[in-house]
């Protein structure tokens, strides 16, 4: 039996939020520093592109094994390992004498980033009462796009003022806060850090398949990448639509998407408490679809584009927390880590596929039309889960 929580440990939410900010901010902040990094270390674009890929590949590939490992690991030591490892690799990259050390550090950083993503759901499930989970996950999931949008601005400012190494050194204070808050806020469960073992990869695939075979989890997991693909695509294509305008204007237009999320996300949990997680998640996906359809009529004015992006952001604010709460509610305790890994994997794939769609189609109108179709399918899958008990 699962013990009933007497109270929600909001310190645990703050701790995992700090970890999510680390992983998401680093994903985009580094891109701005690549030309300066390459010039300093004597590396051309063919090498510096791997600074991004070396982080992204393990982030995707290790999400599922990390989740399976977390089914047996203690939440607090696993969290401390993930953020501590992220901080250690950040320091390694910051003092790197050459590009080879940077690439090795980025690969390790991506591995710890996968662990940060996978540990979030188990910690929320173990430290947050059911009636607060939509709010808690809404806070955490809002920080992902907010950090992603803020990343280029933060990375550019730090690189201009202090050089490219500061982009990695700035992670260290965040790691310190995450460790301190995590030690106080995350409940210890008496478990340690088991040795991964040779069977971990096979087990992660087998148990990942168990998660996907459960009808109660398969539908929301299938809907998730379809719903979030639009965020990745729009972050890629909107700057090309607004080419020629000042960078700060482009940044403000994109910020409208994240601002809509930030405004609605805290309220979504309260609404979900009254009307149910699945209903509010469906309503949010519907608002995302409406906002995407509105983009088909967007003009050349950046602010005409911004308010339509804000509508999409409002939809994501309604969708993210309640949808995650549905997954938490339906996942058996023994599969919580694996489910967290699968969720991180499909969400990351959704974000990654979005820019590929934009790049392949080229034009803004064609991209939005495809996003309407993809999002509509996501809405249908979200609606279908209303009938699954």
mmCIF file of C-alpha atoms in Angstrom, residues 53-225:
data_model
loop_
_atom_site.group_PDB
_atom_site.id
_atom_site.type_symbol
_atom_site.label_atom_id
_atom_site.label_comp_id
_atom_site.label_asym_id
_atom_site.label_seq_id
_atom_site.Cartn_x
_atom_site.Cartn_y
_atom_site.Cartn_z
ATOM 1 C CA UNK A 53 24.442 17.138 -30.083
ATOM 2 C CA UNK A 54 26.687 15.689 -27.366
ATOM 3 C CA UNK A 55 24.165 17.001 -24.822
ATOM 4 C CA UNK A 56 20.954 16.142 -26.680
ATOM 5 C CA UNK A 57 21.787 12.550 -27.649
ATOM 6 C CA UNK A 58 22.305 11.134 -24.124
ATOM 7 C CA UNK A 59 19.434 13.293 -22.886
ATOM 8 C CA UNK A 60 17.132 11.324 -25.197
ATOM 9 C CA UNK A 61 18.878 7.932 -25.195
ATOM 10 C CA UNK A 62 19.222 7.621 -21.412
ATOM 11 C CA UNK A 63 15.786 8.879 -20.339
ATOM 12 C CA UNK A 64 14.288 5.382 -20.296
ATOM 13 C CA UNK A 65 17.203 3.580 -18.562
ATOM 14 C CA UNK A 66 17.373 6.418 -16.018
ATOM 15 C CA UNK A 67 13.679 6.016 -15.305
ATOM 16 C CA UNK A 68 13.967 2.257 -14.776
ATOM 17 C CA UNK A 69 16.958 2.732 -12.473
ATOM 18 C CA UNK A 70 14.900 5.223 -10.441
ATOM 19 C CA UNK A 71 12.274 2.544 -9.778
ATOM 20 C CA UNK A 72 14.828 1.070 -7.358
ATOM 21 C CA UNK A 73 16.852 4.122 -6.311
ATOM 22 C CA UNK A 74 16.223 6.450 -3.394
ATOM 23 C CA UNK A 75 14.669 9.735 -4.493
ATOM 24 C CA UNK A 76 16.878 12.048 -2.431
ATOM 25 C CA UNK A 77 20.258 10.456 -3.272
ATOM 26 C CA UNK A 78 19.240 10.157 -6.951
ATOM 27 C CA UNK A 79 18.299 13.834 -7.057
ATOM 28 C CA UNK A 80 21.543 14.879 -5.357
ATOM 29 C CA UNK A 81 23.503 12.715 -7.813
ATOM 30 C CA UNK A 82 21.717 14.232 -10.817
ATOM 31 C CA UNK A 83 22.173 17.915 -9.911
ATOM 32 C CA UNK A 84 25.584 17.357 -8.319
ATOM 33 C CA UNK A 85 26.782 15.552 -11.438
ATOM 34 C CA UNK A 86 25.367 18.329 -13.604
ATOM 35 C CA UNK A 87 27.290 20.877 -11.551
ATOM 36 C CA UNK A 88 30.539 18.880 -11.673
ATOM 37 C CA UNK A 89 30.364 18.515 -15.457
ATOM 38 C CA UNK A 90 29.563 22.232 -15.791
ATOM 39 C CA UNK A 91 32.782 23.003 -13.912
ATOM 40 C CA UNK A 92 34.702 20.516 -16.073
ATOM 41 C CA UNK A 93 33.517 22.255 -19.250
ATOM 42 C CA UNK A 94 34.215 25.721 -17.845
ATOM 43 C CA UNK A 95 37.890 24.862 -17.242
ATOM 44 C CA UNK A 96 38.270 22.731 -20.394
ATOM 45 C CA UNK A 97 41.562 23.356 -22.219
ATOM 46 C CA UNK A 98 40.301 22.066 -25.573
ATOM 47 C CA UNK A 99 37.190 21.102 -27.542
ATOM 48 C CA UNK A 100 37.598 17.384 -26.803
ATOM 49 C CA UNK A 101 37.144 17.953 -23.066
ATOM 50 C CA UNK A 102 34.145 20.201 -23.758
ATOM 51 C CA UNK A 103 32.483 17.468 -25.826
ATOM 52 C CA UNK A 104 33.167 14.797 -23.199
ATOM 53 C CA UNK A 105 31.772 17.077 -20.505
ATOM 54 C CA UNK A 106 28.672 17.842 -22.544
ATOM 55 C CA UNK A 107 27.996 14.132 -23.047
ATOM 56 C CA UNK A 108 28.171 13.539 -19.291
ATOM 57 C CA UNK A 109 26.057 16.630 -18.719
ATOM 58 C CA UNK A 110 23.365 15.230 -21.011
ATOM 59 C CA UNK A 111 23.380 11.974 -19.030
ATOM 60 C CA UNK A 112 22.807 13.836 -15.770
ATOM 61 C CA UNK A 113 20.174 15.959 -17.535
ATOM 62 C CA UNK A 114 18.299 12.754 -18.422
ATOM 63 C CA UNK A 115 18.415 11.757 -14.754
ATOM 64 C CA UNK A 116 17.073 15.168 -13.693
ATOM 65 C CA UNK A 117 14.151 14.771 -16.088
ATOM 66 C CA UNK A 118 13.349 11.216 -15.018
ATOM 67 C CA UNK A 119 13.512 11.861 -11.255
ATOM 68 C CA UNK A 120 10.947 14.683 -11.350
ATOM 69 C CA UNK A 121 7.775 12.572 -11.500
ATOM 70 C CA UNK A 122 8.772 10.114 -8.751
ATOM 71 C CA UNK A 123 9.702 12.969 -6.406
ATOM 72 C CA UNK A 124 6.433 14.811 -7.067
ATOM 73 C CA UNK A 125 4.452 11.597 -6.551
ATOM 74 C CA UNK A 126 6.200 10.859 -3.247
ATOM 75 C CA UNK A 127 6.166 14.393 -1.811
ATOM 76 C CA UNK A 128 3.002 16.076 -3.105
ATOM 77 C CA UNK A 129 -0.546 15.244 -2.095
ATOM 78 C CA UNK A 130 -2.820 14.208 -5.009
ATOM 79 C CA UNK A 131 -4.928 17.375 -4.839
ATOM 80 C CA UNK A 132 -1.797 19.526 -5.283
ATOM 81 C CA UNK A 133 -0.091 17.560 -8.061
ATOM 82 C CA UNK A 134 -1.572 19.489 -10.983
ATOM 83 C CA UNK A 135 -0.305 22.730 -9.463
ATOM 84 C CA UNK A 136 3.102 21.253 -8.663
ATOM 85 C CA UNK A 137 3.619 19.763 -12.125
ATOM 86 C CA UNK A 138 2.273 22.948 -13.700
ATOM 87 C CA UNK A 139 5.006 24.936 -11.953
ATOM 88 C CA UNK A 140 7.724 22.498 -13.006
ATOM 89 C CA UNK A 141 6.563 22.128 -16.610
ATOM 90 C CA UNK A 142 6.095 25.884 -17.100
ATOM 91 C CA UNK A 143 9.762 26.379 -16.266
ATOM 92 C CA UNK A 144 10.864 24.227 -19.222
ATOM 93 C CA UNK A 145 9.719 26.601 -22.022
ATOM 94 C CA UNK A 146 10.416 29.695 -19.895
ATOM 95 C CA UNK A 147 13.998 28.554 -19.397
ATOM 96 C CA UNK A 148 14.259 27.609 -23.057
ATOM 97 C CA UNK A 149 13.173 31.084 -24.175
ATOM 98 C CA UNK A 150 15.363 32.826 -21.593
ATOM 99 C CA UNK A 151 18.385 30.685 -22.468
ATOM 100 C CA UNK A 152 19.623 32.585 -25.549
ATOM 101 C CA UNK A 153 19.285 35.951 -23.778
ATOM 102 C CA UNK A 154 21.099 34.698 -20.676
ATOM 103 C CA UNK A 155 23.771 32.954 -22.729
ATOM 104 C CA UNK A 156 24.335 35.983 -24.942
ATOM 105 C CA UNK A 157 24.588 38.401 -22.010
ATOM 106 C CA UNK A 158 27.015 36.207 -20.073
ATOM 107 C CA UNK A 159 29.164 35.561 -23.149
ATOM 108 C CA UNK A 160 29.376 39.283 -23.968
ATOM 109 C CA UNK A 161 30.248 40.264 -20.393
ATOM 110 C CA UNK A 162 32.381 37.394 -19.106
ATOM 111 C CA UNK A 163 33.138 35.005 -21.972
ATOM 112 C CA UNK A 164 31.747 31.594 -22.939
ATOM 113 C CA UNK A 165 32.988 29.797 -19.813
ATOM 114 C CA UNK A 166 30.606 31.842 -17.659
ATOM 115 C CA UNK A 167 27.640 30.149 -19.387
ATOM 116 C CA UNK A 168 28.645 26.954 -17.574
ATOM 117 C CA UNK A 169 29.911 28.538 -14.347
ATOM 118 C CA UNK A 170 26.529 30.184 -13.770
ATOM 119 C CA UNK A 171 25.081 26.699 -13.220
ATOM 120 C CA UNK A 172 27.041 26.267 -9.989
ATOM 121 C CA UNK A 173 24.987 28.646 -7.778
ATOM 122 C CA UNK A 174 21.784 27.026 -9.066
ATOM 123 C CA UNK A 175 23.200 23.595 -8.227
ATOM 124 C CA UNK A 176 24.057 24.800 -4.721
ATOM 125 C CA UNK A 177 20.491 26.041 -4.176
ATOM 126 C CA UNK A 178 19.016 22.805 -5.567
ATOM 127 C CA UNK A 179 21.193 20.664 -3.271
ATOM 128 C CA UNK A 180 20.403 22.709 -0.154
ATOM 129 C CA UNK A 181 16.665 22.841 -0.833
ATOM 130 C CA UNK A 182 16.580 19.195 -1.916
ATOM 131 C CA UNK A 183 18.228 17.970 1.290
ATOM 132 C CA UNK A 184 15.610 19.802 3.357
ATOM 133 C CA UNK A 185 12.579 19.373 1.136
ATOM 134 C CA UNK A 186 12.709 15.863 -0.372
ATOM 135 C CA UNK A 187 11.583 13.099 1.956
ATOM 136 C CA UNK A 188 14.177 10.355 2.487
ATOM 137 C CA UNK A 189 12.767 6.911 1.682
ATOM 138 C CA UNK A 190 15.596 4.804 3.091
ATOM 139 C CA UNK A 191 16.838 3.609 -0.298
ATOM 140 C CA UNK A 192 20.289 4.235 -1.719
ATOM 141 C CA UNK A 193 21.801 4.199 -5.207
ATOM 142 C CA UNK A 194 21.802 0.663 -6.638
ATOM 143 C CA UNK A 195 24.442 -0.384 -9.143
ATOM 144 C CA UNK A 196 22.810 -0.141 -12.607
ATOM 145 C CA UNK A 197 23.835 -3.655 -13.630
ATOM 146 C CA UNK A 198 24.162 -5.222 -17.060
ATOM 147 C CA UNK A 199 20.433 -5.890 -17.383
ATOM 148 C CA UNK A 200 19.360 -2.265 -16.953
ATOM 149 C CA UNK A 201 18.985 -1.559 -20.679
ATOM 150 C CA UNK A 202 16.869 -4.676 -21.258
ATOM 151 C CA UNK A 203 14.799 -3.986 -18.153
ATOM 152 C CA UNK A 204 14.202 -0.380 -19.208
ATOM 153 C CA UNK A 205 12.835 -1.507 -22.576
ATOM 154 C CA UNK A 206 10.674 -4.253 -21.022
ATOM 155 C CA UNK A 207 9.229 -2.020 -18.323
ATOM 156 C CA UNK A 208 8.890 0.904 -20.727
ATOM 157 C CA UNK A 209 6.771 -1.397 -22.893
ATOM 158 C CA UNK A 210 4.718 -2.277 -19.794
ATOM 159 C CA UNK A 211 3.974 1.411 -19.315
ATOM 160 C CA UNK A 212 3.004 1.897 -22.961
ATOM 161 C CA UNK A 213 0.793 -1.218 -22.966
ATOM 162 C CA UNK A 214 -1.365 0.155 -20.177
ATOM 163 C CA UNK A 215 -4.360 1.840 -21.892
ATOM 164 C CA UNK A 216 -4.619 4.340 -19.043
ATOM 165 C CA UNK A 217 -1.079 5.576 -19.790
ATOM 166 C CA UNK A 218 -0.723 4.912 -23.528
ATOM 167 C CA UNK A 219 -3.243 7.568 -24.591
ATOM 168 C CA UNK A 220 -1.852 10.498 -22.566
ATOM 169 C CA UNK A 221 1.715 9.518 -23.481
ATOM 170 C CA UNK A 222 0.803 9.369 -27.188
ATOM 171 C CA UNK A 223 -0.925 12.757 -26.983
ATOM 172 C CA UNK A 224 1.987 14.519 -25.265
ATOM 173 C CA UNK A 225 4.533 14.753 -28.141
#
